[in-house]
PDB file of C-alpha atoms in Angstrom:
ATOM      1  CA  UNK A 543      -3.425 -78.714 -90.157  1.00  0.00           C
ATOM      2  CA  UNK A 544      -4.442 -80.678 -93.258  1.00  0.00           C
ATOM      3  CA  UNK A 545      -5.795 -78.568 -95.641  1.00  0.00           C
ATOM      4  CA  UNK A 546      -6.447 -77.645 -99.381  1.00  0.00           C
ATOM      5  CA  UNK A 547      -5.952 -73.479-100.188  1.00  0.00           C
ATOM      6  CA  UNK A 548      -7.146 -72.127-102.862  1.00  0.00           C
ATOM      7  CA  UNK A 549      -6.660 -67.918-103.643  1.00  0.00           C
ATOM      8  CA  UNK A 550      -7.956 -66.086-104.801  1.00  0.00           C
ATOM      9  CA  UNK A 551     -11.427 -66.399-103.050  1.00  0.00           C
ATOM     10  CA  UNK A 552     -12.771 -63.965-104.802  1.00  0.00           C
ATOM     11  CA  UNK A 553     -11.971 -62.440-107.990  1.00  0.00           C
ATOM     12  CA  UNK A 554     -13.592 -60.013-110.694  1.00  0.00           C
ATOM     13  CA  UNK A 555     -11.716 -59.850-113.672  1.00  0.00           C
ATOM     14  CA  UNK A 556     -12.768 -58.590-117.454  1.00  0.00           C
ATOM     15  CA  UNK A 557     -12.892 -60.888-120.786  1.00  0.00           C
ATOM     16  CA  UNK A 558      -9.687 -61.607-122.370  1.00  0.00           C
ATOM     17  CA  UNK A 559      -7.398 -60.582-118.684  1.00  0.00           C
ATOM     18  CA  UNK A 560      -5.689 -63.969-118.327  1.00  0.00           C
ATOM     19  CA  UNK A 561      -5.834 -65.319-114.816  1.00  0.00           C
ATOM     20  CA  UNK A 562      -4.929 -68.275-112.580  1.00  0.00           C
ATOM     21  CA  UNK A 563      -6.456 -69.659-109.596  1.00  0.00           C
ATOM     22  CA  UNK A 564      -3.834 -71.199-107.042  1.00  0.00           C
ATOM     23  CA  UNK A 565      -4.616 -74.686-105.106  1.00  0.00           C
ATOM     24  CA  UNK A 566      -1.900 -75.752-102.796  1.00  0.00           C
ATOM     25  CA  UNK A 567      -2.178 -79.349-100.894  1.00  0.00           C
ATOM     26  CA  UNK A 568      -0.012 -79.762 -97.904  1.00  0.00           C
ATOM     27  CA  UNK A 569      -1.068 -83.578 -97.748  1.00  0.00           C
ATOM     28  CA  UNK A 570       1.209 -85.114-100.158  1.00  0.00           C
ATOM     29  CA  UNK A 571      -1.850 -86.359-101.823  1.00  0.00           C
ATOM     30  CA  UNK A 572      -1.096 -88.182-105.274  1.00  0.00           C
ATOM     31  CA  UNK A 573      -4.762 -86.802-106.662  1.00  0.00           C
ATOM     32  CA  UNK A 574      -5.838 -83.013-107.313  1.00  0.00           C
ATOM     33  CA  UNK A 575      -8.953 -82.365-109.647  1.00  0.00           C
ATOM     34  CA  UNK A 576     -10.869 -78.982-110.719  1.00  0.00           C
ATOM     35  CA  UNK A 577     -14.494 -78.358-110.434  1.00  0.00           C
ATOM     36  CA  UNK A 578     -16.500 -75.960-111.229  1.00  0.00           C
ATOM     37  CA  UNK A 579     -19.968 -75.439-109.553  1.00  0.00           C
ATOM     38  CA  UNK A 580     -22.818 -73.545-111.257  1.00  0.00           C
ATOM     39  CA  UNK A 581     -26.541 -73.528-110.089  1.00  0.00           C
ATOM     40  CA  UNK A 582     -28.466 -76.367-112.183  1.00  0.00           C
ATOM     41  CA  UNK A 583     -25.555 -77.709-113.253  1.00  0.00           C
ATOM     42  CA  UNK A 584     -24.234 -79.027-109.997  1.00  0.00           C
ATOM     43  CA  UNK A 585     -20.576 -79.700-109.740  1.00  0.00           C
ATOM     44  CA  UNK A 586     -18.786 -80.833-112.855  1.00  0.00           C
ATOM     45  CA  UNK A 587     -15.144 -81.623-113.014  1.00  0.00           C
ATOM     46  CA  UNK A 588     -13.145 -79.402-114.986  1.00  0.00           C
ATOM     47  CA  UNK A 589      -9.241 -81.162-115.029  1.00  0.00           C
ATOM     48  CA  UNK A 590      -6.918 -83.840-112.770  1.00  0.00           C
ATOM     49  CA  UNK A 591      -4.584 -84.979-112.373  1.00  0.00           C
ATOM     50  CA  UNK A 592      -3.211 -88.584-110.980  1.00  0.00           C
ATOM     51  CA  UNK A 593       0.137 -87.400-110.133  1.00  0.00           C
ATOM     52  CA  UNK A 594       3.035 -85.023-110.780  1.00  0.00           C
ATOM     53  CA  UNK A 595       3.148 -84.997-114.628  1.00  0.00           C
ATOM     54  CA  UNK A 596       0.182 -86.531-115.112  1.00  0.00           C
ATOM     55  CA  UNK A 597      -3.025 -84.265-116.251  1.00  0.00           C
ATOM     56  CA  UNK A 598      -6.150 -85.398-117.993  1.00  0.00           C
ATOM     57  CA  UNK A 599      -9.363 -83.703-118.839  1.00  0.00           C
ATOM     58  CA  UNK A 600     -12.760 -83.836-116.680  1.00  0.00           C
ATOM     59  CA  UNK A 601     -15.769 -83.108-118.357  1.00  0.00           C
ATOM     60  CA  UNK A 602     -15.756 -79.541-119.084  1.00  0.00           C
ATOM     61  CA  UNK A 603     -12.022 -78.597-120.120  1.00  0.00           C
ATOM     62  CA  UNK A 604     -12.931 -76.147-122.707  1.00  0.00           C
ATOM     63  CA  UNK A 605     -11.231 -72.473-122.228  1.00  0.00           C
ATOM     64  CA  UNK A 606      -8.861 -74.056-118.862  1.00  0.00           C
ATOM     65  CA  UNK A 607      -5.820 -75.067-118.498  1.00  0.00           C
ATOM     66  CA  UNK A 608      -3.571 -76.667-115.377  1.00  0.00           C
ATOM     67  CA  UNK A 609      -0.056 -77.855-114.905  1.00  0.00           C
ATOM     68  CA  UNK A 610       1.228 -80.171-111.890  1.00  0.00           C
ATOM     69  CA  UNK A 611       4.339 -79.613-112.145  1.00  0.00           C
ATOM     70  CA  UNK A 612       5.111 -80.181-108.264  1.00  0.00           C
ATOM     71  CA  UNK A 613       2.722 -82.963-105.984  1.00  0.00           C
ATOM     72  CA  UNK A 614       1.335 -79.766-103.912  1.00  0.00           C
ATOM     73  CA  UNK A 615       0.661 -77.670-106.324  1.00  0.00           C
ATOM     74  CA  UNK A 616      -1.946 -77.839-109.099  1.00  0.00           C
ATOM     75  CA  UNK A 617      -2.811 -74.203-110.694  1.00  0.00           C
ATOM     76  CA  UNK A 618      -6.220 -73.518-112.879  1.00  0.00           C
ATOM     77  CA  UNK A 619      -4.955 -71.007-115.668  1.00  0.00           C
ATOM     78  CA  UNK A 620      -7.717 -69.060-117.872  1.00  0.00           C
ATOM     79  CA  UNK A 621      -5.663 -67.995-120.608  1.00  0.00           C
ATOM     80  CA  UNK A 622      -8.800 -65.913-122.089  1.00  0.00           C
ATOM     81  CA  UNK A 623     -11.387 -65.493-119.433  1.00  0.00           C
ATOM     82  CA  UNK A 624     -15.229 -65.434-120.639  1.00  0.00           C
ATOM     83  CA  UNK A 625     -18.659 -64.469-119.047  1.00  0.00           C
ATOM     84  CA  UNK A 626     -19.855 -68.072-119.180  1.00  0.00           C
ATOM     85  CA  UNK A 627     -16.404 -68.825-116.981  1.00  0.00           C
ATOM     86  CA  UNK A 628     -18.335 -67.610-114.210  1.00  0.00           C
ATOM     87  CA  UNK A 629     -19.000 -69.680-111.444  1.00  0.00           C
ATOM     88  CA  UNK A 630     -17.801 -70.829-108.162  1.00  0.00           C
ATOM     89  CA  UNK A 631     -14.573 -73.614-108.625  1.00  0.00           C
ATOM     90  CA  UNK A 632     -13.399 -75.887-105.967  1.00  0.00           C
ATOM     91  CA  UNK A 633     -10.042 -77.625-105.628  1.00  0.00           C
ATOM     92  CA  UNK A 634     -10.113 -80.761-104.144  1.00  0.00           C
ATOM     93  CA  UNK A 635      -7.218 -83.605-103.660  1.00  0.00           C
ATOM     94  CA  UNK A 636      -7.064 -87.366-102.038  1.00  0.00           C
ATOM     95  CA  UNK A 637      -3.992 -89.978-101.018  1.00  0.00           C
ATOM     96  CA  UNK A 638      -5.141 -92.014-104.229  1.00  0.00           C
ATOM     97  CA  UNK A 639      -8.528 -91.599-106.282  1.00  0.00           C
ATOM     98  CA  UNK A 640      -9.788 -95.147-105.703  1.00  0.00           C
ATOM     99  CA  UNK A 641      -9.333 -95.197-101.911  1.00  0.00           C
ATOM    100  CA  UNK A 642      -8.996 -92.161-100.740  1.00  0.00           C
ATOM    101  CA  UNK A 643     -11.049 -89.596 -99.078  1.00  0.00           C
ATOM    102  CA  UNK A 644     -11.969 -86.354-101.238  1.00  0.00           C
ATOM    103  CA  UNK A 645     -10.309 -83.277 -99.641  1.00  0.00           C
ATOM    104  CA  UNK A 646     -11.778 -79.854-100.865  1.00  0.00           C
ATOM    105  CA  UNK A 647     -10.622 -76.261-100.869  1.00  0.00           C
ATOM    106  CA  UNK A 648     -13.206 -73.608 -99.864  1.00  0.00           C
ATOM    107  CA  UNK A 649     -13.882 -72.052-102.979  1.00  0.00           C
ATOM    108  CA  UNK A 650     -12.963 -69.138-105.749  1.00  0.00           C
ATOM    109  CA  UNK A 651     -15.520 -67.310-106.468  1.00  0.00           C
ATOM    110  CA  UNK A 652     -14.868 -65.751-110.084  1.00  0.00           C
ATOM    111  CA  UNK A 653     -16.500 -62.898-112.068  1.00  0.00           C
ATOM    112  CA  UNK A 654     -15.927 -62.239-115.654  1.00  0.00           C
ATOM    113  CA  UNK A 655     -17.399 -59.496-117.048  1.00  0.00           C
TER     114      UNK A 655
ATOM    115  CA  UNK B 922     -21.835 -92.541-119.430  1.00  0.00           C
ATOM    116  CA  UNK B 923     -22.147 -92.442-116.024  1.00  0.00           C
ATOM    117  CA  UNK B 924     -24.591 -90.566-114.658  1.00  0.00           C
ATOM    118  CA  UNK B 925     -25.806 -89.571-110.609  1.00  0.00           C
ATOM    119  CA  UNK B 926     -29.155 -88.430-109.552  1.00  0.00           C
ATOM    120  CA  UNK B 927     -29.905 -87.726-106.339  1.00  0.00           C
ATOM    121  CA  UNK B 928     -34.039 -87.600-104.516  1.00  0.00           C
ATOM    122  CA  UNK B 929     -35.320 -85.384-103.162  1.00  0.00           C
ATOM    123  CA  UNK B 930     -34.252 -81.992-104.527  1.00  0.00           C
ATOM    124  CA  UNK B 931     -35.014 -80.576-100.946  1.00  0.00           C
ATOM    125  CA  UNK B 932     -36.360 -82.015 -97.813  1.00  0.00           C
ATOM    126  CA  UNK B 933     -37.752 -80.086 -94.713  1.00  0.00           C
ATOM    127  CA  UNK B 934     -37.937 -82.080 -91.457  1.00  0.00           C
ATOM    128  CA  UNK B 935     -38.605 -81.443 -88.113  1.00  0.00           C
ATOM    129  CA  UNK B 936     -36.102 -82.048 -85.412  1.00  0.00           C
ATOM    130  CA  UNK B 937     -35.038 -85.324 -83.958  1.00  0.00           C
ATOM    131  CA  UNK B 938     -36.603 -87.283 -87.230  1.00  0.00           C
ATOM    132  CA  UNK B 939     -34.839 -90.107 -88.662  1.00  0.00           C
ATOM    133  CA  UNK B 940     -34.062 -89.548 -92.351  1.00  0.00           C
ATOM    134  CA  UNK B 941     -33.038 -91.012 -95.808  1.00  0.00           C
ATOM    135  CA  UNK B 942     -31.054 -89.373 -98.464  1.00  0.00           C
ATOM    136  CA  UNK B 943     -31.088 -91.056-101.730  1.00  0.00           C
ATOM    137  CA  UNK B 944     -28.304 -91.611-104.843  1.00  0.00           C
ATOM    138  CA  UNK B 945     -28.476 -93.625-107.575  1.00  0.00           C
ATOM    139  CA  UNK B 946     -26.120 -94.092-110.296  1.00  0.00           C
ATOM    140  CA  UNK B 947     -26.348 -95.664-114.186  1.00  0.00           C
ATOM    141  CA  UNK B 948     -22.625 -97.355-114.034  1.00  0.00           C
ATOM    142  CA  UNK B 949     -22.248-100.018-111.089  1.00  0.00           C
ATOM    143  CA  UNK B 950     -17.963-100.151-112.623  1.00  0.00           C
ATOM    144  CA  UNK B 951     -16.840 -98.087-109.588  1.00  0.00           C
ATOM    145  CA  UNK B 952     -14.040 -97.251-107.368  1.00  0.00           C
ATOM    146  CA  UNK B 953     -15.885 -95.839-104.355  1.00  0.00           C
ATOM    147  CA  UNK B 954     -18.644 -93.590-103.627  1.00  0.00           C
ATOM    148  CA  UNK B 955     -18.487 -90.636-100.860  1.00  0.00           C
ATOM    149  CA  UNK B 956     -21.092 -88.464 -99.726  1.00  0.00           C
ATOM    150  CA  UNK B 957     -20.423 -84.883 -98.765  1.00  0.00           C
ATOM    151  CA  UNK B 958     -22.225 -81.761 -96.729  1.00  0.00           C
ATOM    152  CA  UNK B 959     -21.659 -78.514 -98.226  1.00  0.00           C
ATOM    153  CA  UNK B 960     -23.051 -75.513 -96.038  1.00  0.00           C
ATOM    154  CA  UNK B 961     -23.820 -72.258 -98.302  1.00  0.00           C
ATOM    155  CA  UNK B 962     -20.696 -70.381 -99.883  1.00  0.00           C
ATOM    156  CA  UNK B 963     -18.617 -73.324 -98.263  1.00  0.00           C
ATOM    157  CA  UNK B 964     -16.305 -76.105 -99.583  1.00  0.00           C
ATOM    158  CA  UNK B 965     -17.371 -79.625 -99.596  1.00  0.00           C
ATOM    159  CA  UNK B 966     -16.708 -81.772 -96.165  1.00  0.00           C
ATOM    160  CA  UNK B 967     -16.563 -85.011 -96.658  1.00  0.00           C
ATOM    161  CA  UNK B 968     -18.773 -87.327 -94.651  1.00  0.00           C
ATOM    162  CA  UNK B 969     -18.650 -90.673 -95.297  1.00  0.00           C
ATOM    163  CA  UNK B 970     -16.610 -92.741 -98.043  1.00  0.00           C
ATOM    164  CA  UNK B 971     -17.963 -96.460 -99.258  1.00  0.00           C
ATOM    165  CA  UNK B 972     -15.188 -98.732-101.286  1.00  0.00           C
ATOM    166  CA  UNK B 973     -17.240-100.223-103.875  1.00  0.00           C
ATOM    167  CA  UNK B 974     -16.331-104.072-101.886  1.00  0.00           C
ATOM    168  CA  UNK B 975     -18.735-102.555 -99.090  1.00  0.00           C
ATOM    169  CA  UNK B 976     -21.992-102.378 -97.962  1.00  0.00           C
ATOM    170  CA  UNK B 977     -21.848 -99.164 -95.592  1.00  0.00           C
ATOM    171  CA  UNK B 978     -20.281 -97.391 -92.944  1.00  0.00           C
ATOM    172  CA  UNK B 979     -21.265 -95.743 -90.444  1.00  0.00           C
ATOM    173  CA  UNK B 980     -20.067 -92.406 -88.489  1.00  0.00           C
ATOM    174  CA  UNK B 981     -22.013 -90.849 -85.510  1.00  0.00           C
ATOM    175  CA  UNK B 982     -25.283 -90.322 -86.399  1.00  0.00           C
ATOM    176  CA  UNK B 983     -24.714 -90.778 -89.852  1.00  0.00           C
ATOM    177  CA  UNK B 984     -24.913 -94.296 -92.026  1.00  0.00           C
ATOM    178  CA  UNK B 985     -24.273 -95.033 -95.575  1.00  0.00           C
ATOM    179  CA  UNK B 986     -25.545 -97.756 -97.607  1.00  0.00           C
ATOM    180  CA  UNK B 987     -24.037 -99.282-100.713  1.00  0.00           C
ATOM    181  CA  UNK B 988     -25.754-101.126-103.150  1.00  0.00           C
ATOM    182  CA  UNK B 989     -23.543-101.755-106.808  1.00  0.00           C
ATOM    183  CA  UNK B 990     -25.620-104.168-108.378  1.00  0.00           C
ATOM    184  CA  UNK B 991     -28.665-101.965-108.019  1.00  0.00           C
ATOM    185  CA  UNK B 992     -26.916 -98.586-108.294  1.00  0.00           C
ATOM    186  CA  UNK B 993     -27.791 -97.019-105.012  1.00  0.00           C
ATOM    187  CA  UNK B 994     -26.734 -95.604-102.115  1.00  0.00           C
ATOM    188  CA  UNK B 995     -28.774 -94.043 -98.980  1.00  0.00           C
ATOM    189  CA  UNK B 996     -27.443 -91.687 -96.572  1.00  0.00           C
ATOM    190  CA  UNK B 997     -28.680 -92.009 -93.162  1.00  0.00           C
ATOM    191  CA  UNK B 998     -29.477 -89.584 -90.605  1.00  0.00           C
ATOM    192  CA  UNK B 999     -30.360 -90.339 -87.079  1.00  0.00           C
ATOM    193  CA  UNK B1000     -32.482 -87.935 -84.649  1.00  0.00           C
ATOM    194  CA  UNK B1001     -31.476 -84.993 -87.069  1.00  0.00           C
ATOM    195  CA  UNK B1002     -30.746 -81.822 -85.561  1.00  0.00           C
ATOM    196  CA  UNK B1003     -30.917 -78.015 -86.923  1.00  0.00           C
ATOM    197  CA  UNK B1004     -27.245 -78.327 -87.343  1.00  0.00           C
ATOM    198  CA  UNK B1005     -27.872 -80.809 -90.111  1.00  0.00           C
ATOM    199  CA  UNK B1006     -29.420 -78.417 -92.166  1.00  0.00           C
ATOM    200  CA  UNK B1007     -26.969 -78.165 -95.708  1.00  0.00           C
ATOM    201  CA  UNK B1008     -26.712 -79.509 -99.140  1.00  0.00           C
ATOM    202  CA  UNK B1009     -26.083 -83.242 -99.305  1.00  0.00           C
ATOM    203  CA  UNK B1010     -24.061 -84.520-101.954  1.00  0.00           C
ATOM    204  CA  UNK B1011     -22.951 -87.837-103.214  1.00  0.00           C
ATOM    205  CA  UNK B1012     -19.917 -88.821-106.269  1.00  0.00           C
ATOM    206  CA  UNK B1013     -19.030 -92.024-107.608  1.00  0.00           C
ATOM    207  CA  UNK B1014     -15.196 -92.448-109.039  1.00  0.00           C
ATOM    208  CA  UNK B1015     -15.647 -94.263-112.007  1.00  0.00           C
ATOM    209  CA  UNK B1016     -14.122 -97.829-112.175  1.00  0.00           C
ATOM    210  CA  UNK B1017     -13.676 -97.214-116.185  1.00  0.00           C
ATOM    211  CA  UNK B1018     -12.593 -93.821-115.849  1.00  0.00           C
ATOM    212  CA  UNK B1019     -10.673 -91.525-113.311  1.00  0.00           C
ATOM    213  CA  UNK B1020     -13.648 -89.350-113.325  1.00  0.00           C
ATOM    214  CA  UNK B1021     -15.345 -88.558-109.711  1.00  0.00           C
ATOM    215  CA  UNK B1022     -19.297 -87.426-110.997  1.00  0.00           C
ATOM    216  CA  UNK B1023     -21.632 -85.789-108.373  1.00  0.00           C
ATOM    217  CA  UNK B1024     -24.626 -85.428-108.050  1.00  0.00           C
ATOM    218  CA  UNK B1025     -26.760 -82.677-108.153  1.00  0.00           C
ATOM    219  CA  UNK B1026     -27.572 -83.107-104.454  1.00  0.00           C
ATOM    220  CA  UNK B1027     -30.562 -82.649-101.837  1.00  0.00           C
ATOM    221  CA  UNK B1028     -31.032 -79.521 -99.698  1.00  0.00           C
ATOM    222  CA  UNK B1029     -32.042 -80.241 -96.236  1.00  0.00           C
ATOM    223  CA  UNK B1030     -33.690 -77.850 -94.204  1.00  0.00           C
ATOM    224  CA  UNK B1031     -34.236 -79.679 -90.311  1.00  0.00           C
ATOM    225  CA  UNK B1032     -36.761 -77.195 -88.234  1.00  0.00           C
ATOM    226  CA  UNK B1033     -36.452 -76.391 -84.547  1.00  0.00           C
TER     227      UNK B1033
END
C-alpha cells in the first residue's frame, strides 16, 4: 500500500530534550516537505526537499532541522525543543512537485513543555 | 509573496445541496494547485489536483475550477452528503519558488 509514516504520533517531550520525528515514503517519490499545522495559522511549510541531497527551507525553518540522506527517508530533528514548537506536523511527499499529487502522513502530534 | 485565502471560514448546508468552495491566490506564477479534505486529527487526502495549463477536473461528485489570470479556484460539490462534512483545503506550488502555500481552509458542516 502507498503510504507516507510518520512516528511518533504522539509525543510529549520537555525544553531542551532533542528529538526527531521519522517520515518514511515507500513511493519513490523525488519530493518530501515538512509542515507544521497550528490553529490560526493554518499549515505552513517548515523544510523540503527536491531530492536526495537536496534540502531547502519553507517558511518557518527556525529551531528545525532535516537531512535526506536516502529518497525514502526524510527525518525532522529538533535539536532544542521549545513550547512554541508545539503543534501538530505533517509529512507529506509527491513523484515531482510541479506535477505530482501531494501525499501526506497522518500526523505527529508534539508537546513541549 | 504569495499568498492563499480561502471563503467561507465555515459553511453549514443541508443535505443533497450543491455547493461552492472558494480559493484565491495573489501570484498567478504557478505549478499546480490541489485541493485537499482533512477530517479532524487526520492527515490531508488529496482530492483533486489542477496543472496550472488547465481549467478543471473533475472526480465523482467533486469539480475543480482553475482560473490563473484571475487567481481563483472553486471547488465543487454535487448533492453533498453528511459524509462531506471536513475541512477543505486548497495549496498552490509556486511557479517562482518550490514552495506549496495553503490556505487556511473552509470547515464544512453538511446536516442530515
Amino acid at each position: 500500500e502507498a503510504q507516507v509514516t510518520q512516528n511518533p504520533r504522539y509525543l510529549i517531550t520537555v525544553t531542551g530534550k532533542k528529538l526527531t520525528v521519522t517520515c518514511s515514503q515507500n513511493m519513490n517519490h523525488e519530493y518530501m516537505s515538512w509542515y507544521r499545522q497550528d490553529p490560526g495559522l493554518g499549515l505552513r511549510q517548515i523544510y523540503y526537499s527536491m531530492n536526495v541531497e537536496v534540502t531547502d527551507k519553507g517558511d518557518v525553518p527556525e529551531g528545525y532541522k532535516v537531512s535526506r540522506k536516502e529518497k525514502r527517508n526524510f527525518p525532522l530533528i529538533l535539536e532544542s525543543p521549545s513550547p512554541n514548537q508545539t503543534s501538530l506536523y505533517f509529512c507529506a511527499s509527491s513523484s515531482r512537485l510541479a506535477t505530482g499529487e501531494l501525499f501526506f502522513g497522518e500526523g505527529s502530534r508534539l508537546t513541549v513543555l | 509573496k504569495q499568498e492563499v485565502t480561502q471563503i467561507p471560514a465555515a459553511l453549514s448546508v443541508p443535505e443533497g445541496e450543491n455547493l461552492v468552495l472558494n480559493c484565491s491566490f495573489t501570484d498567478s506564477a504557478i505549478y499546480n494547485l490541489q485541493w485537499f479534505r482533512q477530517d479532524p486529527g487526520k492527515g490531508l487526502t488529496s482530492l483533486l489536483l489542477i496543472q496550472s495549463s488547465q481549467r478543471e477536473q473533475t472526480s465523482g461528485r467533486l469539480n475543480a475550477s482553475l482560473d490563473k489570470s484571475s487567481g481563483r479556484s472553486t471547488l465543487y460539490i454535487a448533492a453533498s452528503q453528511p459524509g462531506d462534512s471536513a475541512t477543505y483545503l486548497c495549496a498552490v506550488t509556486g511557479g517562482a519558488t518550490n514552495k506549496l502555500i495553503f490556505g487556511t481552509g473552509t470547515l464544512l458542516a453538511v446536516q442530515p
